[in-house]
Short mmCIF file of C-alpha atoms and ligand atoms in Angstrom, two decimals:
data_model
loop_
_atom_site.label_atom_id
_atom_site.label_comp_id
_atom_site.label_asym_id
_atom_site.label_seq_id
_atom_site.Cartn_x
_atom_site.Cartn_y
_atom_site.Cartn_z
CA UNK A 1 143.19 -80.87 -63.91
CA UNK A 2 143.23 -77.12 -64.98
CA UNK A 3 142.46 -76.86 -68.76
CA UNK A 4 142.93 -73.17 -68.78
CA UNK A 5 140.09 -71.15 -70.14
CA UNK A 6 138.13 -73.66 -71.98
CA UNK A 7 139.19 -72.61 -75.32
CA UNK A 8 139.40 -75.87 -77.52
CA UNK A 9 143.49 -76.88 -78.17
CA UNK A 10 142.68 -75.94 -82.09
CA UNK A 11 140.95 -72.63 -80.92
CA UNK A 12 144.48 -71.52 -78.83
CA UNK A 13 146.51 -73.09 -81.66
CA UNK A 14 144.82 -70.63 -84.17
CA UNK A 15 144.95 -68.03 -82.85
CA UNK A 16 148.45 -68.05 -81.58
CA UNK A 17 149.12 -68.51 -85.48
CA UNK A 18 147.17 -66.28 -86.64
CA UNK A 19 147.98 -63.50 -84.56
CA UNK A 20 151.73 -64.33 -83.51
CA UNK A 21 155.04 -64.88 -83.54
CA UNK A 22 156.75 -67.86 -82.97
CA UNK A 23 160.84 -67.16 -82.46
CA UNK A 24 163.46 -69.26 -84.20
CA UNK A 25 160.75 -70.28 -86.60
CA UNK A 26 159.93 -70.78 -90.16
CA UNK A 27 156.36 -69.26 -88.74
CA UNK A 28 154.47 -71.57 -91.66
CA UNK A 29 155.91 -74.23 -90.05
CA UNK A 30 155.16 -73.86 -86.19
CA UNK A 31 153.45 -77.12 -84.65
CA UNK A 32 153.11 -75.47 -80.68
CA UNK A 33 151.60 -77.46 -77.62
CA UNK A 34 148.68 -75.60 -76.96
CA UNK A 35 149.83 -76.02 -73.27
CA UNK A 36 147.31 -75.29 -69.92
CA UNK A 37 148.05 -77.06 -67.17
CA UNK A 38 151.30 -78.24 -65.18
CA UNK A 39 152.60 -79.42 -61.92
CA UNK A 40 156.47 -80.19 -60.75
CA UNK A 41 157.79 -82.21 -63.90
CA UNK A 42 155.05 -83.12 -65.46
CA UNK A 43 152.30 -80.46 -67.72
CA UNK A 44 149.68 -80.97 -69.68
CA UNK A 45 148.04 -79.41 -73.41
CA UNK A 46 143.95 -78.56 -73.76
CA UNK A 47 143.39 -81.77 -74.97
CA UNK A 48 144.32 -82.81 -71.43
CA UNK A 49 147.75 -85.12 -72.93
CA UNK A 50 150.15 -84.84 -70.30
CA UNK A 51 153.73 -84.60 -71.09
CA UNK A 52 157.09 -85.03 -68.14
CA UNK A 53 158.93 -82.31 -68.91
CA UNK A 54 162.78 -83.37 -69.94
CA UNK A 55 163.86 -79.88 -70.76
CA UNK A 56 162.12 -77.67 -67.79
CA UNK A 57 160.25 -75.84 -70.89
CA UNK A 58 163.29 -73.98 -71.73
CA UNK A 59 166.07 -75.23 -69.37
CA UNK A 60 164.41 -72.17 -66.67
CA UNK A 61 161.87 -74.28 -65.09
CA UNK A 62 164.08 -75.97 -62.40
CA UNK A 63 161.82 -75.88 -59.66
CA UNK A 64 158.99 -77.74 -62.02
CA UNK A 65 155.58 -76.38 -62.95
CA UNK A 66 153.40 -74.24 -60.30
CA UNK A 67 155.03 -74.68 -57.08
CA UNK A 68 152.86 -73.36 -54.43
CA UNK A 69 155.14 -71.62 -52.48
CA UNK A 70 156.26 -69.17 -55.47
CA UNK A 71 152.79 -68.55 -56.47
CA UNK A 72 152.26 -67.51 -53.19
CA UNK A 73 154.66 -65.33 -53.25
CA UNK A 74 153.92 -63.81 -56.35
CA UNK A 75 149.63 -63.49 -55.48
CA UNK A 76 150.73 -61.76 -52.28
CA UNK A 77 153.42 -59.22 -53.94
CA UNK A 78 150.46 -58.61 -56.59
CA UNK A 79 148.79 -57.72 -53.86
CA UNK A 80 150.78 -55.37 -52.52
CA UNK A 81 152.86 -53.43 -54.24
CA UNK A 82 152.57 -54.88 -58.24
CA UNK A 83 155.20 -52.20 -59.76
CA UNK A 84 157.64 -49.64 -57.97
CA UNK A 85 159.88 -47.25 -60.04
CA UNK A 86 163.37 -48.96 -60.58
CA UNK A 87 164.90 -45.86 -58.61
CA UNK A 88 162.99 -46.78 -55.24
CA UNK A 89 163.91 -49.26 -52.98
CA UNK A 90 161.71 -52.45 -51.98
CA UNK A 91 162.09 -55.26 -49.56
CA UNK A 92 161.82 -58.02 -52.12
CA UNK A 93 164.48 -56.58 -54.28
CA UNK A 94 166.46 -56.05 -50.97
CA UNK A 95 165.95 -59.12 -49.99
CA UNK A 96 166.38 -60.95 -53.41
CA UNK A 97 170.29 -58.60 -53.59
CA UNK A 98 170.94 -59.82 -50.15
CA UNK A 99 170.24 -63.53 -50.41
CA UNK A 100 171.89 -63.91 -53.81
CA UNK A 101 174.96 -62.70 -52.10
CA UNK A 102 175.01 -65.14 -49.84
CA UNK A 103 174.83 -67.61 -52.47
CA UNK A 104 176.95 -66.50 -55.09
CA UNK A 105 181.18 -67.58 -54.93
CA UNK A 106 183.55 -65.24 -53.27
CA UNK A 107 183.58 -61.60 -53.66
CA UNK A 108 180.17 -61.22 -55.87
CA UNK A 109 177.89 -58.60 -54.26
CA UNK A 110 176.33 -56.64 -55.64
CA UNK A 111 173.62 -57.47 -58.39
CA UNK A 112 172.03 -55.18 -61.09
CA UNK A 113 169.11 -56.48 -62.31
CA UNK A 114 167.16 -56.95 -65.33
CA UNK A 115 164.75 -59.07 -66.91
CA UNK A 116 166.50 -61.85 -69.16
CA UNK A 117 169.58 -63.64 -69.80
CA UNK A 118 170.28 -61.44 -72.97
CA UNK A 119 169.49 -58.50 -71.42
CA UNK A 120 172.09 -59.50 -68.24
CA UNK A 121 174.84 -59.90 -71.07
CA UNK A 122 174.28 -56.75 -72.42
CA UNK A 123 174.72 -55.12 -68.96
CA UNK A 124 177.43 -56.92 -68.75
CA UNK A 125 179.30 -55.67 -71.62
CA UNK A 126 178.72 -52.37 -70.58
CA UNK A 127 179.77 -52.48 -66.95
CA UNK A 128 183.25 -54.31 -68.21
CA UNK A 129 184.25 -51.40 -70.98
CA UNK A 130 183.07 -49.07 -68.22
CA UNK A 131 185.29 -50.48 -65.35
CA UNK A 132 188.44 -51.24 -67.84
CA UNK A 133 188.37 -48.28 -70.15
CA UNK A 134 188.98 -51.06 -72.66
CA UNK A 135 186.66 -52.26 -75.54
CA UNK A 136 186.83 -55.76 -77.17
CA UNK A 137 185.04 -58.79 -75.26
CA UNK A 138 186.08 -61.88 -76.22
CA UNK A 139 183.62 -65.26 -76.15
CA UNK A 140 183.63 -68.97 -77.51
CA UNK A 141 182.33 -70.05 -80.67
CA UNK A 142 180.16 -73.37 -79.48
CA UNK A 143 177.92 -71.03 -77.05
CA UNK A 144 174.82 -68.68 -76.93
CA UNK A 145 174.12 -65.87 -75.01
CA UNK A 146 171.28 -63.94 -75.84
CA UNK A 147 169.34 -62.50 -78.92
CA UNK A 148 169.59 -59.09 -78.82
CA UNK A 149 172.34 -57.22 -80.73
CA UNK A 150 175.36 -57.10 -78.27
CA UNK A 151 174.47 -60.43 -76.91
CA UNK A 152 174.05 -62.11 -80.03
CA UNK A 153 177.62 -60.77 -80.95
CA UNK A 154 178.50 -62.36 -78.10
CA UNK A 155 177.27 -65.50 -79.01
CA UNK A 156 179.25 -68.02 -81.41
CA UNK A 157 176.86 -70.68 -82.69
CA UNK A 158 175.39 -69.71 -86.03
CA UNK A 159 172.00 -67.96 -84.32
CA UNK A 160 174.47 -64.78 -84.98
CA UNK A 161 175.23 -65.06 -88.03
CA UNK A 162 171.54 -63.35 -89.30
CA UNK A 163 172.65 -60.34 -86.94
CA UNK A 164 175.48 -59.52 -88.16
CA UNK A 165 177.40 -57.14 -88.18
CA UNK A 166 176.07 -56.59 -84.69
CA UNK A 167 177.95 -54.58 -81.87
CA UNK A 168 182.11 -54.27 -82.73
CA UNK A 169 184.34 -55.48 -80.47
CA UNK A 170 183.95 -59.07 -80.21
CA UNK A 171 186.70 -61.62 -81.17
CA UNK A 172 185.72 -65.34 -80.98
CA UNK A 173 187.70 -68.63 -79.30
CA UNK A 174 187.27 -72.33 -79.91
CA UNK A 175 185.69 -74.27 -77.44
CA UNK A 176 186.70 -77.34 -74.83
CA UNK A 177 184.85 -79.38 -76.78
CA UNK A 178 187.10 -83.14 -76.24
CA UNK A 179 184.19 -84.99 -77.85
CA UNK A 180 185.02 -82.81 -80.98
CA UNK A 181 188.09 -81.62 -80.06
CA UNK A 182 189.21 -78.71 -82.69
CA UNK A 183 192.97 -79.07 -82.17
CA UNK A 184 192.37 -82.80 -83.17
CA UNK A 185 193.55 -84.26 -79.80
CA UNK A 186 192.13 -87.14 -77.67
CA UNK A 187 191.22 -87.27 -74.20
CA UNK A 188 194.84 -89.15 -73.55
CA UNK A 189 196.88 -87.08 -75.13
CA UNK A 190 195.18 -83.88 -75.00
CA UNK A 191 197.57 -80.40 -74.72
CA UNK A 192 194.97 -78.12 -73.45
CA UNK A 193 195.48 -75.85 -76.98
CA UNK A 194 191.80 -74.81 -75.99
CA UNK A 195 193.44 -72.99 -73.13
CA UNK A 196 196.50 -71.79 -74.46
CA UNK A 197 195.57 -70.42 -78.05
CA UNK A 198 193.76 -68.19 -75.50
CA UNK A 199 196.63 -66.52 -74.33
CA UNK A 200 198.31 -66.55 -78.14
CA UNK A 201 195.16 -64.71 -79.46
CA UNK A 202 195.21 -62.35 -76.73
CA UNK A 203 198.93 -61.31 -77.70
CA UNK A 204 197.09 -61.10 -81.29
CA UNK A 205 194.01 -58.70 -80.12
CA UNK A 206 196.56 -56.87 -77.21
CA UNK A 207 195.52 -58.02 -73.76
CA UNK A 208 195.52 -54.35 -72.88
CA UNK A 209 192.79 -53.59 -75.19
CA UNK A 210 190.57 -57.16 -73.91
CA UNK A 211 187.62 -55.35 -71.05
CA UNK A 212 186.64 -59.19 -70.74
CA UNK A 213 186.63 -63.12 -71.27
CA UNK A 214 182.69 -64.30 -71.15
CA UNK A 215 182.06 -68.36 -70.74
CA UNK A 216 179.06 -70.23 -70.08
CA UNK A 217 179.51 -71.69 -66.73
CA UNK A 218 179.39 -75.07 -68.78
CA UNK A 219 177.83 -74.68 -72.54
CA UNK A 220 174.20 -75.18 -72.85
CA UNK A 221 172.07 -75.08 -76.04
CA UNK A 222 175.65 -75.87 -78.08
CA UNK A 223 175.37 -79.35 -76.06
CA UNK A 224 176.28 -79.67 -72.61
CA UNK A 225 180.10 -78.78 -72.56
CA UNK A 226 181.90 -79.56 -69.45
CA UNK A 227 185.33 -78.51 -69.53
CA UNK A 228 188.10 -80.23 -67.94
CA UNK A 229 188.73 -79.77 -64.38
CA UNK A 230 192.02 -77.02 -65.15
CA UNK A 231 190.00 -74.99 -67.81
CA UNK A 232 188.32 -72.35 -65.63
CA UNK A 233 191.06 -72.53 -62.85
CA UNK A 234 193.04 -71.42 -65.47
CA UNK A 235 191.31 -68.75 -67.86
CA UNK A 236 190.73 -67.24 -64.05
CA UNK A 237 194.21 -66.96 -63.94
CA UNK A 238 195.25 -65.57 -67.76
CA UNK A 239 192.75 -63.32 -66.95
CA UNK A 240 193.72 -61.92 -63.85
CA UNK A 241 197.32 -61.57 -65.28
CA UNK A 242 196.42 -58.71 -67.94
CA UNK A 243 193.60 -56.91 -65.73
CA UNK A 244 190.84 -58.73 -68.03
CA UNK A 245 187.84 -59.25 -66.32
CA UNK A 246 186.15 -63.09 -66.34
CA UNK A 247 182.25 -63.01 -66.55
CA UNK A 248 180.67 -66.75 -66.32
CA UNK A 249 177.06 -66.83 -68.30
CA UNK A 250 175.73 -68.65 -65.69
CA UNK A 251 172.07 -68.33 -67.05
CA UNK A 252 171.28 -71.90 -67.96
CA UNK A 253 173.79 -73.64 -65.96
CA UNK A 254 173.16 -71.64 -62.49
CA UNK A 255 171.22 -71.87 -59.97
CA UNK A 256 171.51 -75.61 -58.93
CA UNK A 257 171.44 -77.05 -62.69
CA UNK A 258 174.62 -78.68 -62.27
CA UNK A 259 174.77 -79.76 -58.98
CA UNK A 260 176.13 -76.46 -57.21
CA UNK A 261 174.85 -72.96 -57.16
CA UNK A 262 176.81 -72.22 -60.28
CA UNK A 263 178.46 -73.92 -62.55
CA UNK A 264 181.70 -72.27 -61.57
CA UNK A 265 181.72 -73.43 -57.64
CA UNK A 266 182.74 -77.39 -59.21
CA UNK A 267 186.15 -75.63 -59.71
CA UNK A 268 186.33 -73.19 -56.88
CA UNK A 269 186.61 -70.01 -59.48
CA UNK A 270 185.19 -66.78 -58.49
CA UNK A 271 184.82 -64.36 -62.17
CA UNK A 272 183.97 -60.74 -61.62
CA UNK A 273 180.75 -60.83 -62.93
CA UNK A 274 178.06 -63.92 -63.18
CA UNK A 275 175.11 -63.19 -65.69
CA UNK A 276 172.08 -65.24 -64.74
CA UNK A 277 168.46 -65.11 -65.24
CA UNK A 278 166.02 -68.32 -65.71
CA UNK A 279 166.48 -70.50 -62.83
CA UNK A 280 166.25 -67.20 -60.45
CA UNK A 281 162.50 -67.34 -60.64
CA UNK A 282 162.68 -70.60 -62.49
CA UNK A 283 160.48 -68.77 -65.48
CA UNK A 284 157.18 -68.14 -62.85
CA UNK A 285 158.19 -64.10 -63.76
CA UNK A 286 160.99 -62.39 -65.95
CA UNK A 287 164.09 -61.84 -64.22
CA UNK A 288 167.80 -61.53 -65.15
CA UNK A 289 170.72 -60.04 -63.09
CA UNK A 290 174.34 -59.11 -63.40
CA UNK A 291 176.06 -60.11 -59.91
CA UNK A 292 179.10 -58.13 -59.55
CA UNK A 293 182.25 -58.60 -57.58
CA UNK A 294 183.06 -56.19 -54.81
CA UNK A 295 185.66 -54.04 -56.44
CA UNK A 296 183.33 -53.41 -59.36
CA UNK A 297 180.47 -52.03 -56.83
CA UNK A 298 182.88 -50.02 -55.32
CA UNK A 299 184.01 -48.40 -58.86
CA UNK A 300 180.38 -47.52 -59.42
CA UNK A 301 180.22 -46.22 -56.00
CA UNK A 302 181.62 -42.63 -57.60
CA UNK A 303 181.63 -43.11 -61.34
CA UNK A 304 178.07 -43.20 -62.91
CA UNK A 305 176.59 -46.58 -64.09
CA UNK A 306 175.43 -46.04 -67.14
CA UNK A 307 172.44 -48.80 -67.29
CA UNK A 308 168.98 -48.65 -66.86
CA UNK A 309 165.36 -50.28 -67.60
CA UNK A 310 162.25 -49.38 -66.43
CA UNK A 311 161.92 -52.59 -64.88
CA UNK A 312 165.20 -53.32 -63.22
CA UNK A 313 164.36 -54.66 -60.00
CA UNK A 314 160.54 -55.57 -60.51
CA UNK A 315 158.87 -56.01 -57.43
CA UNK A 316 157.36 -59.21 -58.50
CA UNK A 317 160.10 -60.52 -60.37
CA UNK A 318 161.86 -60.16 -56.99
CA UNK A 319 159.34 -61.77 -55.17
CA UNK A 320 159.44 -64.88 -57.23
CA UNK A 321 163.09 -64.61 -57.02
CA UNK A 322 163.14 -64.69 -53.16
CA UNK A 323 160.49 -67.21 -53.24
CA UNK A 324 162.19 -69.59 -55.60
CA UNK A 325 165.90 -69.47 -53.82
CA UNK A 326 164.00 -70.49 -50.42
CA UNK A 327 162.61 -73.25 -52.51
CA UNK A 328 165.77 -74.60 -53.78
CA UNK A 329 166.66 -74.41 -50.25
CA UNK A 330 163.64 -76.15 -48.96
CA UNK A 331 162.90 -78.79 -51.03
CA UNK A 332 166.83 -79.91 -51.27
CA UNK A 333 166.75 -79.49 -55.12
CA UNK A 334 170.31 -78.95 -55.24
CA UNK A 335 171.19 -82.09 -53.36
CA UNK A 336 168.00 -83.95 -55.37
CA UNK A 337 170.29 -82.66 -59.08
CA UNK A 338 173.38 -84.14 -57.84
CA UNK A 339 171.54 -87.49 -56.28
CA UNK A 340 169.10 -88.10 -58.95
CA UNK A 341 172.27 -86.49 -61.82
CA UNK A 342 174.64 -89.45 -60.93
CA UNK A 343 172.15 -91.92 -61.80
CA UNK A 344 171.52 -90.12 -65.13
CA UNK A 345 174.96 -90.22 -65.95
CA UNK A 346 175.22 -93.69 -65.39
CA UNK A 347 171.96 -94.45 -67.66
CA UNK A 348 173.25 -92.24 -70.45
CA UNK A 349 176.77 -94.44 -70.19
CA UNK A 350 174.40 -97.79 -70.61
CA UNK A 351 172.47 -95.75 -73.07
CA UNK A 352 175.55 -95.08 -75.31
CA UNK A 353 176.50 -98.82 -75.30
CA UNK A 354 173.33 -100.01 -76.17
CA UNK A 355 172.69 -97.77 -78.99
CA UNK A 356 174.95 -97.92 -82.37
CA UNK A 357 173.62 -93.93 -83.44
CA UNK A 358 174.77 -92.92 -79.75
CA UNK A 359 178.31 -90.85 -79.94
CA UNK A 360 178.70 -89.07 -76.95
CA UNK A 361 176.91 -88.45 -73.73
CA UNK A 362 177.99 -85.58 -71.93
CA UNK A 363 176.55 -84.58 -68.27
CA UNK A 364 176.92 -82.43 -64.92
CA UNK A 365 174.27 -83.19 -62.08
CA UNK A 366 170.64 -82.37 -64.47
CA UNK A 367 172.49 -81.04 -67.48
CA UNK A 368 172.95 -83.73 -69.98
CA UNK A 369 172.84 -84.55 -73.50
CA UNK A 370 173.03 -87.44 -75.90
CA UNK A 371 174.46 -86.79 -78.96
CA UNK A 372 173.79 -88.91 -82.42
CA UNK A 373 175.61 -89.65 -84.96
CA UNK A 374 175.31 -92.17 -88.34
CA UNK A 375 178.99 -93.16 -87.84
CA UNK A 376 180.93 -93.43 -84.87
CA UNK A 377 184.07 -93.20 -86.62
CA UNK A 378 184.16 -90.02 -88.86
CA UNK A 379 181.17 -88.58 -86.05
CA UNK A 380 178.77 -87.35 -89.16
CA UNK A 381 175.82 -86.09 -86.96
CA UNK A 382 172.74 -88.12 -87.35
CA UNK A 383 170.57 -86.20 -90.64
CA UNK A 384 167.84 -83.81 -89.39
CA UNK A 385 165.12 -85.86 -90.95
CA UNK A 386 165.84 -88.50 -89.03
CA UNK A 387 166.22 -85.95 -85.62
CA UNK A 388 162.68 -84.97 -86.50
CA UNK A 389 161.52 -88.88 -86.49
CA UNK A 390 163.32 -89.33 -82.99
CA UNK A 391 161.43 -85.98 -82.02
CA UNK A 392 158.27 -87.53 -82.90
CA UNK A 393 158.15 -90.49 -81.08
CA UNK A 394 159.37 -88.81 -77.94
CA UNK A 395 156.11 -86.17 -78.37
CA UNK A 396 154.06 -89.05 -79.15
CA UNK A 397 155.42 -90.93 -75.99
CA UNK A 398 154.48 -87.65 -73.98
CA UNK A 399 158.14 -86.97 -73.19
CA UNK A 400 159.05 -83.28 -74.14
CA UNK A 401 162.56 -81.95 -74.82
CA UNK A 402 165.12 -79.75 -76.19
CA UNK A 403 166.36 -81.24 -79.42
CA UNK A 404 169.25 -80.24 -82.18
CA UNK A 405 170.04 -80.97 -85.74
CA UNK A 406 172.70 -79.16 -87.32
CA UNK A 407 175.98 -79.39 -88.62
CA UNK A 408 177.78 -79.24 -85.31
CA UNK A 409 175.62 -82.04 -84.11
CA UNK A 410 172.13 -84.00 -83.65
CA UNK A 411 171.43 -83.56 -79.76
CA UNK A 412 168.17 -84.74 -77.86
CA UNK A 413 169.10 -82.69 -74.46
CA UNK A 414 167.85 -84.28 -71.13
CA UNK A 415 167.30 -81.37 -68.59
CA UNK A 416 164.57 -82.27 -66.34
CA UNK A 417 163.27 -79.90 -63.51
CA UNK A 418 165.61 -80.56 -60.27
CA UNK A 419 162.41 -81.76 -58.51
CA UNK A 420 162.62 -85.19 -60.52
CA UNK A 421 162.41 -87.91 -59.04
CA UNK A 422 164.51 -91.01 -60.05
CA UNK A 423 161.30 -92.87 -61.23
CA UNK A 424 160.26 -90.14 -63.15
CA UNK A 425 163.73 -90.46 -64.90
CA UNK A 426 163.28 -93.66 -65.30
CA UNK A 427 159.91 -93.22 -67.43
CA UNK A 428 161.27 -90.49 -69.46
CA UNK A 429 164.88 -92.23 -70.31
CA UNK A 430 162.69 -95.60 -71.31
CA UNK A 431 160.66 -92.99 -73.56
CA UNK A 432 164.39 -91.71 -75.08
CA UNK A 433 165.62 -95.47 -75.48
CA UNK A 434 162.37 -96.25 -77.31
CA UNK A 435 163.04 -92.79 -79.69
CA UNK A 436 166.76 -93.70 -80.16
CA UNK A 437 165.79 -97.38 -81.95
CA UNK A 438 164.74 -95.10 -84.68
CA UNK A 439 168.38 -93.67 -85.13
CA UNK A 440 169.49 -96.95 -84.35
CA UNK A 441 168.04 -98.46 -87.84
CA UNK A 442 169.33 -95.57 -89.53
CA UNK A 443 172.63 -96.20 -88.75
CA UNK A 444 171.96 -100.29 -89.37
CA UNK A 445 170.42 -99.52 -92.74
CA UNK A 446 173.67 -97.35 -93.92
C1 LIG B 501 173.82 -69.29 -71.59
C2 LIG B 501 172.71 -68.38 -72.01
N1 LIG B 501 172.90 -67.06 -71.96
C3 LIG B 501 171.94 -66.19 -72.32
C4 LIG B 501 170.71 -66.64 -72.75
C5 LIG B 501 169.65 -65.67 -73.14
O1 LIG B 501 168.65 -65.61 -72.18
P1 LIG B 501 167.23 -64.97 -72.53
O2 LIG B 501 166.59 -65.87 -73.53
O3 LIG B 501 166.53 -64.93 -71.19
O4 LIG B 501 167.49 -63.61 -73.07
C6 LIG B 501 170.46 -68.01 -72.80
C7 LIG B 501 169.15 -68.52 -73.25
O5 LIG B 501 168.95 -69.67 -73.52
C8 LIG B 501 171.49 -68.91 -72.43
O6 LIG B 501 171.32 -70.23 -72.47
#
C-alpha cells in the first residue's frame, strides 16, 4: 500500500493548514483527509484507513483512482514532450480533438480547450457574444458552473452571491425541479411552467438581445436534477426559434456519468456548444474544453477568436485525455454506469421507504442523490447539525461523499467512480443506511 512520502497524517495535515488554503472553507474549521494512496473506487489516508469513494473525490474521478493505463500515458508524454506552446500543434491534442468528435452528439467539432470546468464556461460566454453579436446569457438558478467571475455569474445557487456584482449580462430561470417544484405543481398535473416562463422571460429580456441558454446536462452539486423527458427537446427548440444558442454544462454529468456520453444524448438534443472538463481526464491532469458545433468553427474560420491561455491544449492534459476516453471504451464503464445505475436506483427507492427522514431520491445511471428532510409533508430539509452527524458516521464507516446542508436541501450525493462494482455498492449503500438511522431518530424524536 503506497503511504506517500512517509510524512506522518498529522505532519501533512499541518502543514497543509498552516501553509494553505482550503476553498469553500471557514479555513479554522478545515478537517482534510490527509489522503496517499488509491486504487479504482477505493483510497486510502497516511494512517493507512481506507475509504470507497462514493463521490469520485469531486464527481471527476470516473475512471477510479490510478488506473494504469492513464498513468502510462501520462509517464510516457512526460517523457516526451512535457509542455508545447498552445500555438503549435501536437498529436495528443490532435488526437484528443479528433476522438472527442467522434464522441460528442451531432454537429459538435471542433473543441477549444482549457483547463477546468469554470474556465470552459468562461470560453463559452465569449465565443456565444462573439458568434451572435448579442450580450445577455441566460442560466438556471438551482445550478453551478464555475468560480471564477463570469462563471460564477453564471451560476444560480448562492456560491454567487459573495461575487457579486460579477460579469453583466446574466438573467436567471427557475429550475425543473418536480421534487420542489416552484410553480407548485405535482408530477400528475404538472404544466411544464419551467419550460414556458422561459419563453415569457425571453419576450421580457428581448430574444434578440439573448447570445445563449446554458443548462447543466442534468444539475449536479444543486442535487441531481433530471428533467423530464420534453425539457431539453424543447429549450432546443425555443432556442433555435430566436437564433439563441443552447450550451449544455456537461462538466459533471458528461463523459459516461449518466449512462451516455453526455447527459444530453438520453434526449437526442444536440446544443451548439458542450462545456466539459473533469471526467475528460477523470482528474489524473487539468483539462477543460469547449466543443463547438460546426457552424461555430466555421465562423471562427475568418473572424478572430478572441481566447487564449497559455495552456490550452497541454500536451499532457491531452494525453490523459486520450488515455482516459480509450479507457471508458475499454473497460465498458459506460455500459458498467447504466448496469450497476439501475440497481442503485432501485436501492435508493427501498432506501426511501425504509427511512422516515428520506424525501426524495433522484438518479440517472451513477448520478444520484438522497435527499433528507424532518417532515415529509411541508419538506423542511433535515438541520445541518444533524447533516454533519450523518457525515460522521459515513467517514467513520470509511465511506466518503459529497454532502449538502442548506436551505434548498440536506443531500448526501452517491456518485461512485463508473468502475464500481455492484458489491462495492452494496458495502457503501449499507454504510449510507447505517448513517441515515441517525436522521431517522431525528425525525422520530420531533
Ligand atoms: C456543472 C459544473 N460546471 C462547472 C464546474 C466548474 O468546474 P471547475 O471546478 O473545474 O472549474 C463544475 C464544478 O463542480 C460543475 O459541476
Amino acid at each position: 500500500m503506497n503511504t506517500g512520502k512517509g510524512l506522518s497524517s498529522q505532519d501533512i495535515v499541518r502543514l497543509n493548514r498552516e501553509y494553505t488554503l482550503f476553498s469553500w472553507s471557514v479555513q479554522s474549521t478545515v478537517a482534510p483527509i490527509p489522503a496517499v494512496g488509491g486504487e479504482g473506487a477505493y483510497f486510502w489516508d497516511a494512517d493507512g484507513k481506507r475509504y470507497l469513494d462514493f463521490s469520485s473525490q469531486l464527481m471527476n474521478l470516473n475512471i477510479g483512482h490510478q488506473h494504469p493505463k492513464v498513468i502510462k500515458a501520462i509517464q510516457e508524454q512526460a517523457a516526451t514532450l512535457c509542455y508545447a506552446h498552445p500555438g503549435f500543434a501536437t498529436e495528443p491534442r490532435g488526437l484528443l480533438g479528433e476522438k472527442i468528435a467522434q464522441v460528442a452528439p451531432g454537429n459538435l467539432k471542433k473543441t477549444f480547450f482549457c483547463l477546468g470546468g469554470a474556465e470552459a464556461n468562461e470560453n463559452a460566454i465569449k465565443i456565444a457574444r462573439l458568434f451572435t453579436g448579442r450580450h445577455k446569457i441566460l442560466s438556471r438558478y438551482r445550478s453551478y458552473h464555475g468560480a471564477t467571475h463570469g462563471a460564477i455569474a453564471l451560476t444560480g445557487d448562492p456560491r454567487r452571491l459573495s461575487a457579486e456584482p460579477a460579469i453583466s449580462g446574466v438573467v436567471h430561470f427557475l429550475d425543473p425541479h418536480c421534487y420542489r417544484c416552484p410553480f407548485g405543481w405535482t408530477k400528475q398535473a404538472c404544466h411544464r411552467e419551467c419550460i414556458t416562463h422561459v419563453e415569457e422571460i425571453l419576450q421580457y429580456e428581448g430574444p434578440d438581445r439573448v447570445a445563449a441558454v446554458i443548462m447543466e446536462g442534468v444539475t449536479g452539486s444543486n442535487g441531481i436534477i433530471v428533467p423530464p423527458d420534453d425539457y431539453w427537446p424543447r429549450l432546443r427548440e425555443i432556442c433555435t426559434r430566436y437564433g439563441i444558442l443552447l450550451i449544455s454544462d456537461e462538466v459533471m454529468s458528461g463523459w459516461g456519468r449518466t449512462g451516455k456520453w453526455f447527459a444530453v444524448d438520453h434526449w437526442n438534443v444536440v446544443p451548439d456548444m458542450i462545456t466539459t472538463a473533469k471526467g475528460i481526464t477523470a482528474g489524473y491532469v487539468p483539462l477543460g474544453a469547449v466543443i463547438v458545433s460546426e457552424p461555430i468553427a466555421a465562423f471562427f474560420e475568418d473572424k478572430m477568436l478572441w481566447c487564449g491561455l497559455t495552456y490550452s491544449g497541454h500536451p499532457l492534459a491531452c494525453a490523459a485525455g486520450v488515455a482516459t476516453l480509450e479507457v471508458y471504451e475499454e473497460d465498458n464503464l459506460i455500459e458498467n454506469a447504466r448496469a450497476v445505475g439501475a440497481r442503485l436506483g432501485a436501492r435508493l427507492e427501498q432506501i426511501k421507504v425504509s427511512h422516515i427522514s428520506v424525501g426524495d431520491v433522484r438518479y440517472i445511471g451513477l448520478f444520484s442523490v438522497v435527499e433528507l428532510v424532518s417532515d415529509r409533508e411541508s419538506k423542511a430539509p433535515i438541520p445541518a447539525g444533524v447533516m454533519k452527524e450523518v457525515g460522521a458516521s459515513l467517514k467513520e464507516q470509511g465511506l466518503f461523499t459529497y454532502m449538502m446542508a442548506s436551505p434548498q436541501g440536506s443531500m448526501v450525493f452517491v456518485v461512485p467512480p463508473l468502475c464500481i462494482t455492484l458489491e462495492q455498492l452494496e458495502e457503501g449503500l449499507r454504510s449510507v443506511e447505517k448513517a441515515l438511522l441517525i436522521s431517522d431518530q431525528h425525525v422520530a424524536e420531533k
